[in-house]
mmCIF file of C-alpha atoms and ligand atoms in Angstrom:
data_model
loop_
_atom_site.group_PDB
_atom_site.id
_atom_site.type_symbol
_atom_site.label_atom_id
_atom_site.label_comp_id
_atom_site.label_asym_id
_atom_site.label_seq_id
_atom_site.Cartn_x
_atom_site.Cartn_y
_atom_site.Cartn_z
ATOM 1 C CA MET A 48 0.000 0.000 0.000
ATOM 2 C CA LEU A 49 2.728 2.347 1.114
ATOM 3 C CA ARG A 50 4.885 1.349 -1.873
ATOM 4 C CA ARG A 51 1.983 1.997 -4.261
ATOM 5 C CA SER A 52 1.364 5.488 -2.858
ATOM 6 C CA VAL A 53 5.096 6.375 -3.037
ATOM 7 C CA LEU A 54 5.141 5.238 -6.673
ATOM 8 C CA ALA A 55 1.986 7.238 -7.345
ATOM 9 C CA SER A 56 3.444 10.426 -5.895
ATOM 10 C CA LEU A 57 6.697 9.917 -7.853
ATOM 11 C CA ALA A 58 4.649 9.459 -11.027
ATOM 12 C CA ALA A 59 2.740 12.677 -10.258
ATOM 13 C CA ALA A 60 6.005 14.558 -9.752
ATOM 14 C CA ALA A 61 7.629 13.168 -12.915
ATOM 15 C CA PRO A 62 6.272 15.700 -15.458
ATOM 16 C CA ALA A 63 7.454 18.587 -13.282
ATOM 17 C CA ILE A 64 10.927 17.069 -12.989
ATOM 18 C CA LEU A 65 11.106 16.433 -16.717
ATOM 19 C CA THR A 66 10.176 20.017 -17.590
ATOM 20 C CA VAL A 67 13.057 21.513 -15.521
ATOM 21 C CA PRO A 68 15.767 22.406 -18.067
ATOM 22 C CA ALA A 69 19.243 20.926 -17.753
ATOM 23 C CA PHE A 70 21.476 22.765 -15.256
ATOM 24 C CA GLY A 71 23.724 24.484 -17.813
ATOM 25 C CA GLN A 72 20.703 25.811 -19.732
ATOM 26 C CA ARG A 73 19.221 27.483 -16.624
ATOM 27 C CA TYR A 74 22.415 29.459 -16.110
ATOM 28 C CA PRO A 75 22.650 32.429 -16.027
ATOM 29 C CA SER A 76 19.316 33.620 -14.715
ATOM 30 C CA ARG A 77 20.618 36.872 -13.191
ATOM 31 C CA PRO A 78 23.540 39.319 -13.696
ATOM 32 C CA ILE A 79 27.099 38.069 -13.241
ATOM 33 C CA THR A 80 29.572 40.016 -11.099
ATOM 34 C CA LEU A 81 32.996 40.322 -12.696
ATOM 35 C CA VAL A 82 35.503 41.304 -10.006
ATOM 36 C CA VAL A 83 38.292 43.547 -11.330
ATOM 37 C CA PRO A 84 41.313 43.697 -9.006
ATOM 38 C CA PHE A 85 42.391 47.235 -9.990
ATOM 39 C CA ALA A 86 40.975 50.742 -10.291
ATOM 40 C CA ALA A 87 38.491 51.792 -12.952
ATOM 41 C CA GLY A 88 40.041 53.356 -16.036
ATOM 42 C CA GLY A 89 43.066 51.028 -16.093
ATOM 43 C CA PRO A 90 43.977 48.152 -18.397
ATOM 44 C CA THR A 91 42.320 45.301 -16.463
ATOM 45 C CA ASP A 92 39.155 47.347 -16.075
ATOM 46 C CA LEU A 93 39.191 48.119 -19.803
ATOM 47 C CA MET A 94 39.617 44.437 -20.713
ATOM 48 C CA ALA A 95 36.796 43.525 -18.293
ATOM 49 C CA ARG A 96 34.450 46.095 -19.798
ATOM 50 C CA ILE A 97 35.196 45.212 -23.442
ATOM 51 C CA VAL A 98 34.982 41.449 -22.907
ATOM 52 C CA GLY A 99 32.295 41.503 -20.187
ATOM 53 C CA GLU A 100 29.838 43.571 -22.187
ATOM 54 C CA ARG A 101 30.052 41.199 -25.159
ATOM 55 C CA MET A 102 29.984 38.048 -22.983
ATOM 56 C CA GLY A 103 26.876 39.410 -21.293
ATOM 57 C CA LYS A 104 25.143 39.711 -24.665
ATOM 58 C CA GLU A 105 26.220 36.179 -25.514
ATOM 59 C CA LEU A 106 24.751 34.832 -22.251
ATOM 60 C CA GLY A 107 21.660 37.057 -22.133
ATOM 61 C CA GLN A 108 22.633 38.562 -18.776
ATOM 62 C CA GLN A 109 24.531 41.701 -17.848
ATOM 63 C CA PHE A 110 28.070 41.607 -16.429
ATOM 64 C CA ILE A 111 28.414 43.934 -13.435
ATOM 65 C CA ILE A 112 31.950 45.272 -12.991
ATOM 66 C CA ASP A 113 33.114 45.294 -9.355
ATOM 67 C CA ASN A 114 36.442 47.143 -8.905
ATOM 68 C CA THR A 115 37.793 45.704 -5.641
ATOM 69 C CA THR A 116 41.172 47.388 -5.362
ATOM 70 C CA GLY A 117 44.217 47.248 -3.093
ATOM 71 C CA ALA A 118 47.262 45.112 -2.288
ATOM 72 C CA ALA A 119 48.096 44.434 -5.957
ATOM 73 C CA GLY A 120 44.854 42.564 -6.543
ATOM 74 C CA THR A 121 45.121 40.130 -3.620
ATOM 75 C CA ILE A 122 41.969 41.473 -1.907
ATOM 76 C CA ALA A 123 39.860 40.947 -5.049
ATOM 77 C CA VAL A 124 41.212 37.491 -5.793
ATOM 78 C CA GLY A 125 40.626 36.393 -2.168
ATOM 79 C CA LYS A 126 37.043 37.651 -2.421
ATOM 80 C CA VAL A 127 36.395 35.541 -5.528
ATOM 81 C CA ALA A 128 38.169 32.472 -4.099
ATOM 82 C CA ARG A 129 35.730 32.580 -1.155
ATOM 83 C CA ALA A 130 32.602 33.417 -3.212
ATOM 84 C CA THR A 131 29.743 30.946 -3.713
ATOM 85 C CA PRO A 132 30.780 28.732 -6.651
ATOM 86 C CA ASP A 133 27.602 29.289 -8.651
ATOM 87 C CA GLY A 134 28.976 31.191 -11.663
ATOM 88 C CA TYR A 135 27.591 34.549 -10.490
ATOM 89 C CA THR A 136 30.907 35.848 -9.099
ATOM 90 C CA ILE A 137 34.013 35.446 -11.236
ATOM 91 C CA SER A 138 37.297 37.310 -11.565
ATOM 92 C CA ILE A 139 39.427 38.753 -14.278
ATOM 93 C CA GLY A 140 43.141 38.916 -13.632
ATOM 94 C CA HIS A 141 46.551 38.654 -15.217
ATOM 95 C CA LEU A 142 50.107 37.424 -14.884
ATOM 96 C CA GLY A 143 50.552 39.621 -11.809
ATOM 97 C CA THR A 144 47.402 38.855 -9.828
ATOM 98 C CA HIS A 145 47.118 35.152 -10.679
ATOM 99 C CA VAL A 146 50.774 34.129 -10.940
ATOM 100 C CA ALA A 147 53.344 36.530 -9.477
ATOM 101 C CA ASN A 148 51.352 37.289 -6.317
ATOM 102 C CA GLY A 149 51.317 33.583 -5.459
ATOM 103 C CA SER A 150 55.104 33.619 -5.109
ATOM 104 C CA ILE A 151 55.499 37.121 -3.676
ATOM 105 C CA TYR A 152 52.840 37.259 -0.936
ATOM 106 C CA LYS A 153 53.670 34.719 1.742
ATOM 107 C CA THR A 154 50.435 35.068 3.737
ATOM 108 C CA LEU A 155 47.702 34.813 1.093
ATOM 109 C CA ASN A 156 44.498 33.225 2.394
ATOM 110 C CA TYR A 157 43.903 31.410 -0.926
ATOM 111 C CA ASP A 158 45.841 29.173 -3.264
ATOM 112 C CA LEU A 159 45.906 30.424 -6.852
ATOM 113 C CA LEU A 160 46.255 26.945 -8.320
ATOM 114 C CA THR A 161 43.687 25.067 -6.233
ATOM 115 C CA ASP A 162 41.084 27.580 -4.980
ATOM 116 C CA LEU A 163 40.192 28.922 -8.437
ATOM 117 C CA VAL A 164 39.009 27.260 -11.621
ATOM 118 C CA PRO A 165 40.315 28.662 -14.938
ATOM 119 C CA ILE A 166 37.476 29.714 -17.278
ATOM 120 C CA ALA A 167 39.311 31.142 -20.287
ATOM 121 C CA ARG A 168 42.609 32.655 -21.282
ATOM 122 C CA LEU A 169 42.232 36.239 -22.570
ATOM 123 C CA PRO A 170 44.541 38.484 -24.642
ATOM 124 C CA SER A 171 48.077 39.419 -23.804
ATOM 125 C CA ASN A 172 49.838 42.729 -24.289
ATOM 126 C CA PRO A 173 53.433 43.848 -23.896
ATOM 127 C CA LEU A 174 54.611 46.653 -21.625
ATOM 128 C CA LEU A 175 55.761 50.045 -22.844
ATOM 129 C CA VAL A 176 58.575 52.020 -21.228
ATOM 130 C CA VAL A 177 57.062 55.499 -21.019
ATOM 131 C CA SER A 178 57.931 58.829 -19.439
ATOM 132 C CA SER A 179 56.212 62.111 -18.759
ATOM 133 C CA ASN A 180 56.710 64.752 -21.444
ATOM 134 C CA PRO A 181 59.038 67.040 -19.416
ATOM 135 C CA VAL A 182 61.674 64.244 -19.254
ATOM 136 C CA PRO A 183 64.254 65.376 -21.857
ATOM 137 C CA ALA A 184 64.909 62.053 -23.624
ATOM 138 C CA THR A 185 64.035 60.810 -27.084
ATOM 139 C CA THR A 186 65.507 57.285 -26.994
ATOM 140 C CA LEU A 187 65.659 54.534 -24.367
ATOM 141 C CA LYS A 188 69.427 55.105 -23.989
ATOM 142 C CA GLU A 189 68.832 58.812 -23.323
ATOM 143 C CA LEU A 190 66.094 57.935 -20.833
ATOM 144 C CA VAL A 191 68.417 55.556 -18.974
ATOM 145 C CA ASP A 192 71.180 58.213 -18.876
ATOM 146 C CA TYR A 193 68.701 60.808 -17.644
ATOM 147 C CA ILE A 194 67.377 58.562 -14.875
ATOM 148 C CA ARG A 195 70.920 57.557 -13.858
ATOM 149 C CA ALA A 196 71.885 61.226 -13.521
ATOM 150 C CA ASN A 197 68.681 62.054 -11.602
ATOM 151 C CA GLU A 198 67.956 58.801 -9.747
ATOM 152 C CA SER A 199 66.933 60.497 -6.491
ATOM 153 C CA LYS A 200 64.541 62.881 -8.290
ATOM 154 C CA VAL A 201 62.849 60.328 -10.548
ATOM 155 C CA SER A 202 59.971 58.163 -9.395
ATOM 156 C CA GLY A 203 57.929 55.531 -11.179
ATOM 157 C CA GLY A 204 54.352 54.350 -10.792
ATOM 158 C CA THR A 205 53.149 50.786 -10.267
ATOM 159 C CA ALA A 206 49.926 49.116 -9.155
ATOM 160 C CA GLY A 207 51.715 47.587 -6.143
ATOM 161 C CA VAL A 208 54.242 44.836 -5.557
ATOM 162 C CA GLY A 209 53.480 41.932 -7.894
ATOM 163 C CA SER A 210 51.363 43.928 -10.346
ATOM 164 C CA ALA A 211 52.131 43.920 -14.073
ATOM 165 C CA SER A 212 53.653 47.389 -13.884
ATOM 166 C CA HIS A 213 55.814 46.270 -10.945
ATOM 167 C CA LEU A 214 57.057 43.231 -12.878
ATOM 168 C CA GLY A 215 57.822 45.691 -15.700
ATOM 169 C CA ALA A 216 59.781 47.975 -13.373
ATOM 170 C CA LEU A 217 61.751 44.955 -12.076
ATOM 171 C CA ALA A 218 62.586 43.922 -15.662
ATOM 172 C CA PHE A 219 63.679 47.511 -16.399
ATOM 173 C CA PHE A 220 65.879 47.596 -13.278
ATOM 174 C CA ALA A 221 67.434 44.235 -14.214
ATOM 175 C CA ALA A 222 68.121 45.312 -17.820
ATOM 176 C CA THR A 223 69.556 48.740 -16.978
ATOM 177 C CA GLY A 224 70.976 48.474 -13.461
ATOM 178 C CA LEU A 225 68.772 51.453 -12.475
ATOM 179 C CA LYS A 226 66.816 51.721 -9.247
ATOM 180 C CA TYR A 227 64.438 54.606 -8.654
ATOM 181 C CA GLN A 228 61.609 55.057 -6.199
ATOM 182 C CA LEU A 229 58.371 53.189 -7.032
ATOM 183 C CA VAL A 230 55.047 54.689 -5.954
ATOM 184 C CA PRO A 231 52.177 52.172 -5.515
ATOM 185 C CA TYR A 232 48.709 53.052 -6.879
ATOM 186 C CA ARG A 233 45.370 51.186 -6.880
ATOM 187 C CA GLY A 234 45.853 50.596 -10.569
ATOM 188 C CA THR A 235 47.743 52.070 -13.478
ATOM 189 C CA GLY A 236 44.646 54.016 -14.594
ATOM 190 C CA PRO A 237 45.245 56.564 -11.793
ATOM 191 C CA ALA A 238 49.048 56.170 -12.125
ATOM 192 C CA VAL A 239 49.101 57.324 -15.785
ATOM 193 C CA GLN A 240 47.140 60.416 -14.807
ATOM 194 C CA ASP A 241 49.951 61.296 -12.381
ATOM 195 C CA LEU A 242 52.531 60.512 -15.074
ATOM 196 C CA ILE A 243 50.786 62.886 -17.458
ATOM 197 C CA GLY A 244 50.876 65.511 -14.678
ATOM 198 C CA ASN A 245 54.619 64.732 -14.078
ATOM 199 C CA GLN A 246 54.037 63.815 -10.398
ATOM 200 C CA ILE A 247 55.823 60.610 -11.408
ATOM 201 C CA GLN A 248 58.193 60.422 -14.375
ATOM 202 C CA VAL A 249 58.491 56.804 -15.547
ATOM 203 C CA MET A 250 56.316 53.728 -15.967
ATOM 204 C CA VAL A 251 56.668 50.326 -17.565
ATOM 205 C CA ASP A 252 52.994 49.885 -18.218
ATOM 206 C CA GLN A 253 50.726 47.734 -20.383
ATOM 207 C CA SER A 254 50.419 49.010 -23.945
ATOM 208 C CA SER A 255 46.610 48.961 -23.703
ATOM 209 C CA ASN A 256 46.830 51.605 -20.961
ATOM 210 C CA SER A 257 49.629 53.848 -22.250
ATOM 211 C CA LEU A 258 49.309 53.669 -26.017
ATOM 212 C CA PRO A 259 46.219 55.926 -26.316
ATOM 213 C CA HIS A 260 48.051 58.606 -24.261
ATOM 214 C CA VAL A 261 51.240 58.186 -26.318
ATOM 215 C CA ARG A 262 49.184 58.637 -29.504
ATOM 216 C CA ALA A 263 47.576 61.737 -27.988
ATOM 217 C CA GLY A 264 51.050 63.197 -27.283
ATOM 218 C CA LYS A 265 50.518 63.178 -23.492
ATOM 219 C CA MET A 266 53.541 60.974 -22.749
ATOM 220 C CA ARG A 267 56.543 59.498 -24.552
ATOM 221 C CA ALA A 268 57.170 55.827 -25.351
ATOM 222 C CA TYR A 269 60.708 54.458 -25.747
ATOM 223 C CA ALA A 270 60.443 50.699 -26.128
ATOM 224 C CA VAL A 271 58.085 47.741 -26.124
ATOM 225 C CA THR A 272 58.904 44.602 -24.075
ATOM 226 C CA ALA A 273 58.193 42.196 -26.935
ATOM 227 C CA LYS A 274 60.335 40.027 -29.197
ATOM 228 C CA ALA A 275 59.073 41.857 -32.303
ATOM 229 C CA ARG A 276 57.476 45.218 -33.000
ATOM 230 C CA SER A 277 53.704 45.275 -32.802
ATOM 231 C CA GLU A 278 51.539 46.378 -35.731
ATOM 232 C CA ALA A 279 49.573 48.682 -33.429
ATOM 233 C CA MET A 280 52.725 50.626 -32.505
ATOM 234 C CA ALA A 281 55.128 49.864 -35.348
ATOM 235 C CA ASP A 282 57.137 53.056 -34.706
ATOM 236 C CA ILE A 283 58.100 51.966 -31.160
ATOM 237 C CA PRO A 284 61.282 49.826 -31.101
ATOM 238 C CA THR A 285 61.570 46.602 -29.147
ATOM 239 C CA ALA A 286 63.573 46.910 -25.932
ATOM 240 C CA ALA A 287 66.318 44.776 -27.531
ATOM 241 C CA GLU A 288 66.483 47.113 -30.548
ATOM 242 C CA ALA A 289 66.673 50.050 -28.142
ATOM 243 C CA GLY A 290 69.689 48.480 -26.393
ATOM 244 C CA TYR A 291 68.158 46.892 -23.262
ATOM 245 C CA PRO A 292 66.589 43.472 -23.979
ATOM 246 C CA MET A 293 63.419 42.822 -21.941
ATOM 247 C CA GLU A 294 60.557 40.516 -22.818
ATOM 248 C CA VAL A 295 57.412 40.520 -20.684
ATOM 249 C CA ALA A 296 53.893 39.760 -21.926
ATOM 250 C CA ILE A 297 50.962 40.422 -19.619
ATOM 251 C CA TRP A 298 48.282 37.863 -20.421
ATOM 252 C CA HIS A 299 44.814 37.993 -18.908
ATOM 253 C CA GLY A 300 42.281 35.384 -17.905
ATOM 254 C CA LEU A 301 38.965 34.642 -16.226
ATOM 255 C CA TRP A 302 38.601 32.437 -13.144
ATOM 256 C CA ALA A 303 35.728 31.121 -11.002
ATOM 257 C CA PRO A 304 35.780 29.876 -7.393
ATOM 258 C CA LYS A 305 36.733 26.231 -6.869
ATOM 259 C CA GLY A 306 33.626 24.021 -7.018
ATOM 260 C CA THR A 307 31.937 25.938 -9.829
ATOM 261 C CA PRO A 308 30.092 23.255 -11.886
ATOM 262 C CA PRO A 309 31.915 22.366 -15.142
ATOM 263 C CA GLU A 310 28.705 23.070 -17.137
ATOM 264 C CA ILE A 311 28.847 26.681 -15.963
ATOM 265 C CA VAL A 312 32.593 26.995 -16.615
ATOM 266 C CA ASN A 313 31.986 25.665 -20.130
ATOM 267 C CA ARG A 314 29.142 28.127 -20.787
ATOM 268 C CA LEU A 315 31.335 31.024 -19.682
ATOM 269 C CA ASN A 316 34.213 29.672 -21.769
ATOM 270 C CA ALA A 317 32.012 29.415 -24.877
ATOM 271 C CA ALA A 318 30.856 33.009 -24.345
ATOM 272 C CA ALA A 319 34.481 34.178 -24.023
ATOM 273 C CA ILE A 320 35.464 32.335 -27.227
ATOM 274 C CA ALA A 321 32.503 33.843 -29.119
ATOM 275 C CA THR A 322 33.494 37.271 -27.775
ATOM 276 C CA LEU A 323 37.051 37.057 -29.115
ATOM 277 C CA LYS A 324 35.740 35.909 -32.498
ATOM 278 C CA ASP A 325 33.760 39.145 -32.877
ATOM 279 C CA PRO A 326 35.613 41.267 -35.482
ATOM 280 C CA ASP A 327 34.794 44.537 -33.689
ATOM 281 C CA ILE A 328 36.141 43.254 -30.351
ATOM 282 C CA ARG A 329 39.243 41.865 -32.098
ATOM 283 C CA HIS A 330 39.889 45.197 -33.766
ATOM 284 C CA ARG A 331 39.479 47.171 -30.510
ATOM 285 C CA LEU A 332 41.864 44.886 -28.629
ATOM 286 C CA GLU A 333 44.469 44.573 -31.396
ATOM 287 C CA ASP A 334 44.529 48.351 -31.766
ATOM 288 C CA LEU A 335 45.724 48.495 -28.128
ATOM 289 C CA GLY A 336 48.574 46.059 -28.827
ATOM 290 C CA GLN A 337 46.774 42.954 -27.540
ATOM 291 C CA ASP A 338 47.586 39.516 -29.016
ATOM 292 C CA LEU A 339 44.522 37.300 -29.055
ATOM 293 C CA PRO A 340 44.670 33.649 -27.950
ATOM 294 C CA THR A 341 43.232 30.966 -30.221
ATOM 295 C CA PRO A 342 40.022 29.150 -29.169
ATOM 296 C CA GLU A 343 42.201 26.081 -28.413
ATOM 297 C CA GLU A 344 44.431 28.153 -26.095
ATOM 298 C CA MET A 345 41.308 29.563 -24.423
ATOM 299 C CA ALA A 346 39.880 26.138 -23.509
ATOM 300 C CA PRO A 347 39.712 25.646 -19.705
ATOM 301 C CA ALA A 348 42.109 22.653 -19.689
ATOM 302 C CA ALA A 349 44.656 24.345 -21.979
ATOM 303 C CA PHE A 350 44.446 27.534 -19.932
ATOM 304 C CA ALA A 351 44.894 25.563 -16.679
ATOM 305 C CA ALA A 352 48.063 23.939 -18.088
ATOM 306 C CA PHE A 353 49.380 27.315 -19.299
ATOM 307 C CA HIS A 354 48.611 28.896 -15.893
ATOM 308 C CA ARG A 355 50.543 26.165 -14.071
ATOM 309 C CA ALA A 356 53.530 26.485 -16.418
ATOM 310 C CA GLU A 357 53.614 30.272 -15.981
ATOM 311 C CA PHE A 358 53.331 29.810 -12.211
ATOM 312 C CA ALA A 359 56.413 27.552 -12.128
ATOM 313 C CA LYS A 360 58.391 29.829 -14.475
ATOM 314 C CA TRP A 361 57.706 33.030 -12.492
ATOM 315 C CA LYS A 362 58.170 31.356 -9.092
ATOM 316 C CA LYS A 363 61.793 30.751 -10.045
ATOM 317 C CA ILE A 364 62.300 34.252 -11.524
ATOM 318 C CA LEU A 365 60.821 35.946 -8.434
ATOM 319 C CA GLU A 366 62.660 33.724 -5.953
ATOM 320 C CA ASP A 367 65.967 34.344 -7.774
ATOM 321 C CA ALA A 368 65.227 38.092 -7.633
ATOM 322 C CA ASN A 369 64.216 37.710 -3.939
ATOM 323 C CA VAL A 370 60.917 39.578 -4.425
ATOM 324 C CA LYS A 371 58.575 38.860 -1.527
ATOM 325 C CA VAL A 372 56.089 40.469 0.832
ATOM 326 C CA GLU A 373 55.746 38.818 4.269
HETATM 327 C C1 LIG B 1441 45.521 47.810 -13.842
HETATM 328 O O1 LIG B 1441 44.506 47.353 -14.333
HETATM 329 O O2 LIG B 1441 45.525 48.868 -13.207
HETATM 330 C C2 LIG B 1441 46.828 47.099 -14.083
HETATM 331 O O3 LIG B 1441 46.645 45.861 -14.640
HETATM 332 C C3 LIG B 1441 47.699 47.194 -12.946
HETATM 333 C C4 LIG B 1441 49.022 46.458 -13.123
HETATM 334 O O4 LIG B 1441 49.008 45.257 -12.906
HETATM 335 O O5 LIG B 1441 50.030 47.072 -13.407
#
C-alpha cells in the first residue's frame, strides 16, 4: 500500500521534474559580477568592460563590474576564491594577480592553483617604457642616462608589488641596473594620470593603458617589451632594438571559485570564445597592442596547463630576484 502510494506520488512529480531544463541551460538567470582587481580606467578594467559587455550579450545577462582594489589585486582574488561557486561571481586577472602574487605574498588566504578554476585565457599585451613629457629624452638610452643622472629625483608608478607594472619595473631595473623610487597606486589608470601631470616620471605599463596617451602626445614611449614590433605601434622599437633586452607579456584570464560546476565553466568559456571571435572586439583589442589567444588556447584545460607552467616559471624568476612580501 505504502509502496503503491510512493510510486503514485513519484509518477505525479515526474512531469514537473522532466520540464526543468538541464542545469547548464538554466544558467545564467541573473547578472554576473565580474571582479576587477584594480581601479576603474586602467587596463584590467578596460579588458573587463570590453569582454564583459560582449559576454553578457552572448549569455543574455549583464556583467556587473566590481572594482575591488588594493594590495596588488590580492583582496579581489581572495574575495572571488571565497565566493559561492555558482557562476555569479568570477574574476578577471593577469600574470601579476594570478601568478606573481602567489610567489610574492607569503600570507595569502587562498591558493591560486587550487582555490580557483580557470574559465578562459584572454589576450596578452606587452609593456611600454614610457615617461612624462618634461623628461628630456628621445631614446631609451637617453632615458636611462637621464634617470641615472637624476635617480633620487625620478619616481615611477606601479599598481603595487606583484602587479604587471611592478614586474615591468623589475625587468627595467634588471636590464639597466637602475633603481628609482616606485610609488604604488590602486591601478595604473590613476598612475598614468599622475605621469601625465609629471608627479611621477616613468612607468613600464601595459600598452593597452599607455598607447592611447602616447598617440595623444601626453607621454613618450621608448620601447616595447616584446620580441618583435607590434603592428599597433610599429614606430616603437623593441627593448632589444633600443639596447636593453626585456621581454614581458601580460596575459589575462577569467577564473571562477573552486567548485563551480563544469557546465557553468563551459558556458562562460564558450561566451568568451565567441566574444574574441567578434571582429569589432578583435579590432578594438588589437589596436591596443593585444595579441589574441586561439580558441584552443582559451579552452579551460589548456588555460589551466598554461597557468601552471607560468606559475612555475615566475616562481623561479621571483625567488631568484628575492621579491617577496611577508
Ligand atoms: C591595472 O589594471 O591597473 C593594471 O593591470 C595594474 C598592473 O598590474 O600594473
